[in-house]
mmCIF file with all atom_site columns, C-alpha atoms in Angstrom:
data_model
loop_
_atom_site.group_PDB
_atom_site.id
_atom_site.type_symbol
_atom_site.label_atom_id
_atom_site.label_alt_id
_atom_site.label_comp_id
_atom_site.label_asym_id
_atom_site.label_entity_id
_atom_site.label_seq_id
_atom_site.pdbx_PDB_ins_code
_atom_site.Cartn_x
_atom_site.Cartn_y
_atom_site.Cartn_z
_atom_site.occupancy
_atom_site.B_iso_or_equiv
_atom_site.pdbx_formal_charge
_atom_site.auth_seq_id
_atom_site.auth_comp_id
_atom_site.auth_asym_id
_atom_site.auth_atom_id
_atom_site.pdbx_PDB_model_num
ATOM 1   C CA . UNK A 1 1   ? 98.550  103.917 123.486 1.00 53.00 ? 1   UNK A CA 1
ATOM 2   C CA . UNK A 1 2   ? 101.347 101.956 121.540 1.00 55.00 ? 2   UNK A CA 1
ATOM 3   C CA . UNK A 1 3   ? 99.945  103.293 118.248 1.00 53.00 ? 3   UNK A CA 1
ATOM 4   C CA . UNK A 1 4   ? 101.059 107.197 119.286 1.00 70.00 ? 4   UNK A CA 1
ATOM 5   C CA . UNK A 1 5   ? 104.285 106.297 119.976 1.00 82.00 ? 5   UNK A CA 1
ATOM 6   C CA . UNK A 1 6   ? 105.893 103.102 119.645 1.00 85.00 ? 6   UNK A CA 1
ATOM 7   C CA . UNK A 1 7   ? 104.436 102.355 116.205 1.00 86.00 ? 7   UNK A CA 1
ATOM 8   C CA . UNK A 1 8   ? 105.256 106.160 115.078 1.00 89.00 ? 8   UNK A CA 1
ATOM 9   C CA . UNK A 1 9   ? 108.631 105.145 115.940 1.00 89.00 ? 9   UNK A CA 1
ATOM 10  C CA . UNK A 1 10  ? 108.876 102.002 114.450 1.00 89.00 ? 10  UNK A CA 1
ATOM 11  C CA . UNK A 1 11  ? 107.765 103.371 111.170 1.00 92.00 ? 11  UNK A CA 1
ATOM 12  C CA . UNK A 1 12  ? 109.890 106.402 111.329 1.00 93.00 ? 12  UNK A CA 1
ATOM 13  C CA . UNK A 1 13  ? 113.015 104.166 111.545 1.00 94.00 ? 13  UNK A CA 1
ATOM 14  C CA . UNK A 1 14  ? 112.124 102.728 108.046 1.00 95.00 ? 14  UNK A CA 1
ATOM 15  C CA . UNK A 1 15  ? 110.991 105.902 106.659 1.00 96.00 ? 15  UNK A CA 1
ATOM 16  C CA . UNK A 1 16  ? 115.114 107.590 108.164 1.00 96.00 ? 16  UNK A CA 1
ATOM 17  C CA . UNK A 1 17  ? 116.684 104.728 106.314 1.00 95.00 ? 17  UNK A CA 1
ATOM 18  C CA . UNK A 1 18  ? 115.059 105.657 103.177 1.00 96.00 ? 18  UNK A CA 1
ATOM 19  C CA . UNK A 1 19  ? 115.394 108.890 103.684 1.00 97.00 ? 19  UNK A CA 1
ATOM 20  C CA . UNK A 1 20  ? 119.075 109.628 103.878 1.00 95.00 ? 20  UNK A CA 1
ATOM 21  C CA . UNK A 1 21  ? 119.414 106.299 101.199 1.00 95.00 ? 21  UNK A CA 1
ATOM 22  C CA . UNK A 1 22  ? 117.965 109.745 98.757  1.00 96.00 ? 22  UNK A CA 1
ATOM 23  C CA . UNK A 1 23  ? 119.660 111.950 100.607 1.00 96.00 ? 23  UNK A CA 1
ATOM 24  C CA . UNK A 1 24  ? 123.026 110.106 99.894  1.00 95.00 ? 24  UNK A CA 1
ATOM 25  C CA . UNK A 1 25  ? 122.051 109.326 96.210  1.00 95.00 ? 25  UNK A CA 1
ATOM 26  C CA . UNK A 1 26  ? 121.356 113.038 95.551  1.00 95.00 ? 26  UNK A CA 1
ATOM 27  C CA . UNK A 1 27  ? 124.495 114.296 96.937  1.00 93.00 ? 27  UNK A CA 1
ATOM 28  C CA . UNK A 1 28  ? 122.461 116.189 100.263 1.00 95.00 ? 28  UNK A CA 1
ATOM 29  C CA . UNK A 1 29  ? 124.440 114.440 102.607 1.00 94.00 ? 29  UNK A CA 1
ATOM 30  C CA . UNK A 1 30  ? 127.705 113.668 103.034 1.00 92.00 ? 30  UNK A CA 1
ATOM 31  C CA . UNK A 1 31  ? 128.424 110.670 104.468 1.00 93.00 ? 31  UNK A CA 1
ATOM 32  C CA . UNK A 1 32  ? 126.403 107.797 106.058 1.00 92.00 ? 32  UNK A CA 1
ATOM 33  C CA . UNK A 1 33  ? 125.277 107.404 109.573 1.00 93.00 ? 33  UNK A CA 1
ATOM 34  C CA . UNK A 1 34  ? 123.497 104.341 111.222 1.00 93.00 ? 34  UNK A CA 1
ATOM 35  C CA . UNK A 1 35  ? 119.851 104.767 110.755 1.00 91.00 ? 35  UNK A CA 1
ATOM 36  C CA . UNK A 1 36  ? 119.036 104.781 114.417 1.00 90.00 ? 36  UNK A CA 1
ATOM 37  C CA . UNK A 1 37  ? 121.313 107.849 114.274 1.00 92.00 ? 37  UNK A CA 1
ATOM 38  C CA . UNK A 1 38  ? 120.639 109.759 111.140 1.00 94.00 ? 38  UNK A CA 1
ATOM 39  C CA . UNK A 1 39  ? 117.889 112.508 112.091 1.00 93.00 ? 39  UNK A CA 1
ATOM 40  C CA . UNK A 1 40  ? 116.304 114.035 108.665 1.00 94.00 ? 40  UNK A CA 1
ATOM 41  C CA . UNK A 1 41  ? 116.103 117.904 107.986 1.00 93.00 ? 41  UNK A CA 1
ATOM 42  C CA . UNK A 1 42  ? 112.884 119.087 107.289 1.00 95.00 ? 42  UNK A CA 1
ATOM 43  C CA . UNK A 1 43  ? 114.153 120.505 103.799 1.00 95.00 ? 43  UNK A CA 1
ATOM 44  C CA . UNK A 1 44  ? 117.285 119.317 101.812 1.00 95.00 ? 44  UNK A CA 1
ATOM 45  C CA . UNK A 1 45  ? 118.086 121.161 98.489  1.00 94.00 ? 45  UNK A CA 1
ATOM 46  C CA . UNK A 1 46  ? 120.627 121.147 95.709  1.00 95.00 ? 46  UNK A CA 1
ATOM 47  C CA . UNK A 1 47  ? 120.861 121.520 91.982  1.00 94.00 ? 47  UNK A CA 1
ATOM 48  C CA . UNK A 1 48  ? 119.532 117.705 91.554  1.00 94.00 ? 48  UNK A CA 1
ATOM 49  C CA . UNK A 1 49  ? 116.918 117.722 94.138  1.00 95.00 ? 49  UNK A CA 1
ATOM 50  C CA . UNK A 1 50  ? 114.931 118.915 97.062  1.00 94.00 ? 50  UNK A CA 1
ATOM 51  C CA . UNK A 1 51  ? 113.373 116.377 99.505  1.00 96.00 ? 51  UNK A CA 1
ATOM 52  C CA . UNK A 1 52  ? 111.297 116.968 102.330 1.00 96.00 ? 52  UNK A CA 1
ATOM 53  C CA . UNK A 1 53  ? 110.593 115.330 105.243 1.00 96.00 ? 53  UNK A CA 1
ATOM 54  C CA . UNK A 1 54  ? 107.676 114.878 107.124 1.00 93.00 ? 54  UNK A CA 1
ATOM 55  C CA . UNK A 1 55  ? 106.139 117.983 106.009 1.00 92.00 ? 55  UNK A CA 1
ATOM 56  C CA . UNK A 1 56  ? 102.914 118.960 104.698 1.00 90.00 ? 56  UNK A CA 1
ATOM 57  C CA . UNK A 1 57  ? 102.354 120.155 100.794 1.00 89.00 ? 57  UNK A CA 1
ATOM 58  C CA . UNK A 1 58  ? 100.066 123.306 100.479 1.00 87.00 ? 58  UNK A CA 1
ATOM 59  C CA . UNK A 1 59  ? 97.708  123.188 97.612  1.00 85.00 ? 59  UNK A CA 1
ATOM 60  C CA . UNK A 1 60  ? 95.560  125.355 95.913  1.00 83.00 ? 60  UNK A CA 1
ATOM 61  C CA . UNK A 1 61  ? 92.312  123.140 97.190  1.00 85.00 ? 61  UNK A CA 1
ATOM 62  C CA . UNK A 1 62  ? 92.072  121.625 100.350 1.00 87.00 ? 62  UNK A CA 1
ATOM 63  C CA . UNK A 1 63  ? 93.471  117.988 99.861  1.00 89.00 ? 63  UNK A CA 1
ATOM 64  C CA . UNK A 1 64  ? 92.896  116.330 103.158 1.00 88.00 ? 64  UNK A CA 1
ATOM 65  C CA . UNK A 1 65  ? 95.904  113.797 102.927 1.00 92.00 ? 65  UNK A CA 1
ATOM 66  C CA . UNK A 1 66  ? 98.534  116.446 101.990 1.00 91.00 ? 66  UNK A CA 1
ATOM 67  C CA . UNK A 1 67  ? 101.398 115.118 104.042 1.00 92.00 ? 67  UNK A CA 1
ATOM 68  C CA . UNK A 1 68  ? 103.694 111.853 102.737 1.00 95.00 ? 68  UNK A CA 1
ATOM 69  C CA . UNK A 1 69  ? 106.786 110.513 104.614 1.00 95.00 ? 69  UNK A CA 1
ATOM 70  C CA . UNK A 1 70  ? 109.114 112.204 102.290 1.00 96.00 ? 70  UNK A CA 1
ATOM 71  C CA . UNK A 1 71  ? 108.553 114.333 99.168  1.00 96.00 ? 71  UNK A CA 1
ATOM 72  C CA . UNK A 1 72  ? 111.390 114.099 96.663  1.00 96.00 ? 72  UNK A CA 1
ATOM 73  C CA . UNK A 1 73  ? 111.625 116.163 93.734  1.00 94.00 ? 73  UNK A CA 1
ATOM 74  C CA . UNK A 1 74  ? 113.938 115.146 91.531  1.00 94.00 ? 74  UNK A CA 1
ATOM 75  C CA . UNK A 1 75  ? 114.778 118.105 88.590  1.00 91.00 ? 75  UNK A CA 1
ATOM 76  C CA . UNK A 1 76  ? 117.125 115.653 86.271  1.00 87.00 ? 76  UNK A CA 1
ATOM 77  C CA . UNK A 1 77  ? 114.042 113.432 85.953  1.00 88.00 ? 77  UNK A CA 1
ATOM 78  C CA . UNK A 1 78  ? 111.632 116.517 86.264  1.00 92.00 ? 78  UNK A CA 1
ATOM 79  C CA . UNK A 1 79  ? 109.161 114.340 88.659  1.00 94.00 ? 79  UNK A CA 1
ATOM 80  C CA . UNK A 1 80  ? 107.966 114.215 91.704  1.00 95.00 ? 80  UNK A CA 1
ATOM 81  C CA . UNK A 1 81  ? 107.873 111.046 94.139  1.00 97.00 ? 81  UNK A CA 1
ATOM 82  C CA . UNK A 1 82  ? 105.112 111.090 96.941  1.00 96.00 ? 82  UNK A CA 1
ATOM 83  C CA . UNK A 1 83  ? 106.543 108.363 99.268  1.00 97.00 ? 83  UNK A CA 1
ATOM 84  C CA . UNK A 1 84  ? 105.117 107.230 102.502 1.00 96.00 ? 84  UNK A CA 1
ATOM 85  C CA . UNK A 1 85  ? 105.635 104.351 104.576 1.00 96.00 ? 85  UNK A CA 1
ATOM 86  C CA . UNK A 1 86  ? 103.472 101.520 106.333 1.00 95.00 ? 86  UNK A CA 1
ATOM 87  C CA . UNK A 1 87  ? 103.856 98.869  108.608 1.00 93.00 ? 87  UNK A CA 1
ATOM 88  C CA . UNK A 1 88  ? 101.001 96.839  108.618 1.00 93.00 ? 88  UNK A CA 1
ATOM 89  C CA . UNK A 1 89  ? 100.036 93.274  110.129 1.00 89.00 ? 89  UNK A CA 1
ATOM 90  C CA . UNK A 1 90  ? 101.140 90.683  108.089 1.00 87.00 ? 90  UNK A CA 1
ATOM 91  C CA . UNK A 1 91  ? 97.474  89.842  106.190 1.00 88.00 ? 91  UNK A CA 1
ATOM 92  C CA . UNK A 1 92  ? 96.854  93.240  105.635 1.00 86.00 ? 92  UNK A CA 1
ATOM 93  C CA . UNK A 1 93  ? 100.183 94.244  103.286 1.00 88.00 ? 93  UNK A CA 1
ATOM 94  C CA . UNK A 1 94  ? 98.400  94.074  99.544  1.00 88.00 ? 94  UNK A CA 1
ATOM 95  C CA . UNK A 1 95  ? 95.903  96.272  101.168 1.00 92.00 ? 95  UNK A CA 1
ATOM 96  C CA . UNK A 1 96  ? 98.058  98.471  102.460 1.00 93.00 ? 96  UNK A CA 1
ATOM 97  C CA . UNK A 1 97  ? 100.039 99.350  99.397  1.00 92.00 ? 97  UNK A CA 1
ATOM 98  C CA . UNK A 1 98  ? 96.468  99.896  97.821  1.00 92.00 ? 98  UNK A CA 1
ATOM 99  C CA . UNK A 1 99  ? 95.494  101.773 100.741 1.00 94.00 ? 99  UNK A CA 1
ATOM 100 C CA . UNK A 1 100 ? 98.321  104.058 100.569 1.00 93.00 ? 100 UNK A CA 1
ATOM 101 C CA . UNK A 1 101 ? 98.287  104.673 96.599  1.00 93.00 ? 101 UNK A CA 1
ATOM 102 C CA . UNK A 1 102 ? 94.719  106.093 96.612  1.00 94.00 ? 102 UNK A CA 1
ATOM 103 C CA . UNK A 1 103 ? 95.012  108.142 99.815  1.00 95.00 ? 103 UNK A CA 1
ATOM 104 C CA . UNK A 1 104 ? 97.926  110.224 97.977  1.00 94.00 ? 104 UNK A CA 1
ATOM 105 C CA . UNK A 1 105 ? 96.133  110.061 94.735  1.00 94.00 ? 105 UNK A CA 1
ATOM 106 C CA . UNK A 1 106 ? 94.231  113.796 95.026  1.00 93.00 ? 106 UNK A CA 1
ATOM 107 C CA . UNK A 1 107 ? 97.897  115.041 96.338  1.00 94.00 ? 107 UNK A CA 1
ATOM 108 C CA . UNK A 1 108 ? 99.543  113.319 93.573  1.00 94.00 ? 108 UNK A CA 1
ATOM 109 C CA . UNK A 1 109 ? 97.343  115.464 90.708  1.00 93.00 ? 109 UNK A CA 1
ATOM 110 C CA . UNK A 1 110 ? 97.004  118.451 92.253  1.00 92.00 ? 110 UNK A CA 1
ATOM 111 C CA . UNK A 1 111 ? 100.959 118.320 92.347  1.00 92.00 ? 111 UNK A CA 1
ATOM 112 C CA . UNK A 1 112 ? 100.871 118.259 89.238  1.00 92.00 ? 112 UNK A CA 1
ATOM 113 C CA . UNK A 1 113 ? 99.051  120.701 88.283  1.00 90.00 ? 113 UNK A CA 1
ATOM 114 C CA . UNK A 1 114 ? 100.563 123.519 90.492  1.00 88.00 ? 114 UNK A CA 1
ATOM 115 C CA . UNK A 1 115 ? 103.941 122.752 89.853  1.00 84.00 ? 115 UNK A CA 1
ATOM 116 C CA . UNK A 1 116 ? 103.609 123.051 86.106  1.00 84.00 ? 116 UNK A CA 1
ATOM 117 C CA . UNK A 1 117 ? 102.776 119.535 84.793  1.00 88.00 ? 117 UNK A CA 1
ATOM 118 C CA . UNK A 1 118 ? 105.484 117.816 86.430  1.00 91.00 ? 118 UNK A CA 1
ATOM 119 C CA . UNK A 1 119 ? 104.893 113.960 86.810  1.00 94.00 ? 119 UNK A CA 1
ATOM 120 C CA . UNK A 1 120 ? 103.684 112.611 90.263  1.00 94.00 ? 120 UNK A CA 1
ATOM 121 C CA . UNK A 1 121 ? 104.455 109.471 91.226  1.00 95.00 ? 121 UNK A CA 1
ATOM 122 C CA . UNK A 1 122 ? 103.388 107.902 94.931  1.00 96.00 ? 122 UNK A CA 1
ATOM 123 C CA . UNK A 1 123 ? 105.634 105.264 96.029  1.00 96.00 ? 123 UNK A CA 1
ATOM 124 C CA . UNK A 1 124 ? 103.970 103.413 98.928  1.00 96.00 ? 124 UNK A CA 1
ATOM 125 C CA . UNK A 1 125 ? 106.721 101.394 101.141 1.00 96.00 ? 125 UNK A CA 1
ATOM 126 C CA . UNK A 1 126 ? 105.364 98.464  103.032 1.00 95.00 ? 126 UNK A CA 1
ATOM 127 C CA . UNK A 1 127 ? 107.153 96.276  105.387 1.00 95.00 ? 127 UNK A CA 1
ATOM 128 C CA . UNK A 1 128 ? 105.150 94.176  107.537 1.00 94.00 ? 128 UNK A CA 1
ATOM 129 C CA . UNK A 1 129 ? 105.217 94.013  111.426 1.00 90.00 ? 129 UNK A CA 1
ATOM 130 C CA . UNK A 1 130 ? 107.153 90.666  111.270 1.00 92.00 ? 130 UNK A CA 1
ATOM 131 C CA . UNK A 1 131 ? 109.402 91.920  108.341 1.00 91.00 ? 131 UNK A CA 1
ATOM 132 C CA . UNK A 1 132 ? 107.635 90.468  105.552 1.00 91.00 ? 132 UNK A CA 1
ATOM 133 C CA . UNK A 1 133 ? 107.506 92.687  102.059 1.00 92.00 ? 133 UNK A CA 1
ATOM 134 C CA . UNK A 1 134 ? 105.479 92.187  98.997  1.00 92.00 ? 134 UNK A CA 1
ATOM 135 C CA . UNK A 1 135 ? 106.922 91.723  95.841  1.00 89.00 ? 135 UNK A CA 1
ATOM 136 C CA . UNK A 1 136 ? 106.699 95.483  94.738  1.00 92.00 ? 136 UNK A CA 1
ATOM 137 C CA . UNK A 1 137 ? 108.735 96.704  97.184  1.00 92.00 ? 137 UNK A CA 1
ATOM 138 C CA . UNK A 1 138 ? 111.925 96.189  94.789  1.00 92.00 ? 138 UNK A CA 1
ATOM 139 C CA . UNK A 1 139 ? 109.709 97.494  91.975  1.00 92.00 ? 139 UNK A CA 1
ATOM 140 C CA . UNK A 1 140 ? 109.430 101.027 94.178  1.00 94.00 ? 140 UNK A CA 1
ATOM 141 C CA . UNK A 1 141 ? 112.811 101.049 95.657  1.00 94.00 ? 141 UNK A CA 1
ATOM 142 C CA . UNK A 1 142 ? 114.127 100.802 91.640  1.00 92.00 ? 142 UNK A CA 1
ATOM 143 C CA . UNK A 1 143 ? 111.896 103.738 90.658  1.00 92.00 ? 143 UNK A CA 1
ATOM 144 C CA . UNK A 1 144 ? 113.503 105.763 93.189  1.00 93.00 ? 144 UNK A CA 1
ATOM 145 C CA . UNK A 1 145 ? 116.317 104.706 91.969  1.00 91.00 ? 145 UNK A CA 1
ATOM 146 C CA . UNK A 1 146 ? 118.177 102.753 94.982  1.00 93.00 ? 146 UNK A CA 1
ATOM 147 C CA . UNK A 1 147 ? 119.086 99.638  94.846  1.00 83.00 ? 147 UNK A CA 1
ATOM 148 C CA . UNK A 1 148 ? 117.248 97.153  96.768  1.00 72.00 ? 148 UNK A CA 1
ATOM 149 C CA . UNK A 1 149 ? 118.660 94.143  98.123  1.00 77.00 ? 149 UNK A CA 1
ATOM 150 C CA . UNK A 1 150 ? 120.392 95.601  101.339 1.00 90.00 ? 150 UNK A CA 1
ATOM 151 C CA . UNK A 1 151 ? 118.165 98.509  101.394 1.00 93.00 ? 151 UNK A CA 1
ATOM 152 C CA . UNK A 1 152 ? 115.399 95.952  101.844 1.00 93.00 ? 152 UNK A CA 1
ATOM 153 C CA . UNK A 1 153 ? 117.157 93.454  104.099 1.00 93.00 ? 153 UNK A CA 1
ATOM 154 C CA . UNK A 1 154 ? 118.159 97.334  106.213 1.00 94.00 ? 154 UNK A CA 1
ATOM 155 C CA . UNK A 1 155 ? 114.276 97.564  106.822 1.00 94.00 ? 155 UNK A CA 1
ATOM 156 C CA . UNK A 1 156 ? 113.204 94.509  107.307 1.00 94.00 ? 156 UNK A CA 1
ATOM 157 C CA . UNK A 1 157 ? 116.071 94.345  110.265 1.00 95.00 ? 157 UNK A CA 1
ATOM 158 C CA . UNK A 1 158 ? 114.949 97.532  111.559 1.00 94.00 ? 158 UNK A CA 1
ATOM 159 C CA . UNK A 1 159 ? 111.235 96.696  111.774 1.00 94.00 ? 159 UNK A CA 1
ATOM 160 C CA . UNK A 1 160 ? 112.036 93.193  113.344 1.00 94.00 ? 160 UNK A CA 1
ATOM 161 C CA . UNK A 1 161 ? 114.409 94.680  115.947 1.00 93.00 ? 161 UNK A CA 1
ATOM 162 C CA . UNK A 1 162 ? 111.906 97.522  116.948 1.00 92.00 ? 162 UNK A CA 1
ATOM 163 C CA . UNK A 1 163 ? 108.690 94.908  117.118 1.00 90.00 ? 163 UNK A CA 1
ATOM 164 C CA . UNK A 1 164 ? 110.972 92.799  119.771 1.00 90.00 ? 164 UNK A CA 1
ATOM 165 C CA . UNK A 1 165 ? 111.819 96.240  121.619 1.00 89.00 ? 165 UNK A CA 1
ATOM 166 C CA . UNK A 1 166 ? 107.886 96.826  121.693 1.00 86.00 ? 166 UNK A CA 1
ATOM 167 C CA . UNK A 1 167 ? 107.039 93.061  122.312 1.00 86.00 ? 167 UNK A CA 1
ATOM 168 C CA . UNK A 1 168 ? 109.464 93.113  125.451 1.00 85.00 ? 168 UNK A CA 1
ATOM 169 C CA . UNK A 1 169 ? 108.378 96.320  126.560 1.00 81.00 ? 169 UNK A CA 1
ATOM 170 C CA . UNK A 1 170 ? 104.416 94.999  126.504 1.00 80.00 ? 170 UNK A CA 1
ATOM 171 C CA . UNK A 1 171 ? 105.326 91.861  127.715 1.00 81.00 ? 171 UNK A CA 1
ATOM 172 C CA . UNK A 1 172 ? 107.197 93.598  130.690 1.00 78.00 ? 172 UNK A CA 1
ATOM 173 C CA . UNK A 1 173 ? 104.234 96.275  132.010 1.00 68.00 ? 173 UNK A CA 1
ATOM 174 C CA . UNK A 1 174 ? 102.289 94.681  134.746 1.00 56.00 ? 174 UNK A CA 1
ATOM 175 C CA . UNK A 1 175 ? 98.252  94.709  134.923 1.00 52.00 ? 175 UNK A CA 1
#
């Protein structure tokens, strides 16, 4: 029940923040709102980039995870970045970034391939329930070119915030 709903929004917080951090780096957006406020378009384009949110990726052959958090193409680096989000338990988040990396891998050539050789990068994003992040996390957030210290510390906050709202909330229902 929590999974369909709660969770989905916990993890779309994360992925909003990140979202309009590329949004605001690539010029598609013009100023900054508070993440809880900021609500994605589907499809943002300019000259530099287009990044999608949320939105699936037809392919040529059926690829059956064909649908990251946010697709960025960036056209001054000529590549692609696959990134999706995860908020896992806090055992679970080496796994997770593996998890995530070969679920995107099919996507991630057959990107590639259609849109004319193009690097393909996937960037998982991992934040644990409780706010903990692995060590990559800064790696990824560099290779998307955003700087990481308050972008990280902006997650973490949002993840620990929403896991109280959904603690007090369980906590709260009666049997």
């Amino acid at each position: 029940m929590l999974s369909n709903s709660k969770y989905l929004h916990r993890h779309n917080l994360v992925a909003r923040i990140l979202h309009q951090e590329l949004a605001l780096k690539y010029g598609l957006v013009e100023r900054k709102l508070p993440y809880y406020k900021y609500s994605p378009e589907a499809v943002l384009e300019n000259d530099r980039a287009r990044l999608y949110w949320d939105r699936s990726i037809i392919t040529d052959r059926t690829i059956v995870a064909n649908k990251p958090d946010i697709v960025l193409m960036d056209r001054a680096q000529s590549r692609v970045f696959l990134v999706d989000i995860t908020i896992p338990y806090d055992e679970n988040l080496v796994k997770a970034e593996t998890d995530k990396k070969t679920k995107y891998l099919d996507l991630a050539h057959e990107v590639t391939d259609m849109w004319g050789g193009v690097p393909t990068e996937i960037i998982p994003i991992v934040v644990s329930a409780n706010g903990l992040i692995p060590v990559s996390l800064s790696k990824h957030l560099r290779r998307l070119g955003l700087r990481d210290g308050s972008l990280q510390a902006q997650m973490q906050k949002a993840v620990l915030l929403d896991t109280a709202r959904i603690v007090r909330r369980f906590l709260s229902l009666s049997p």
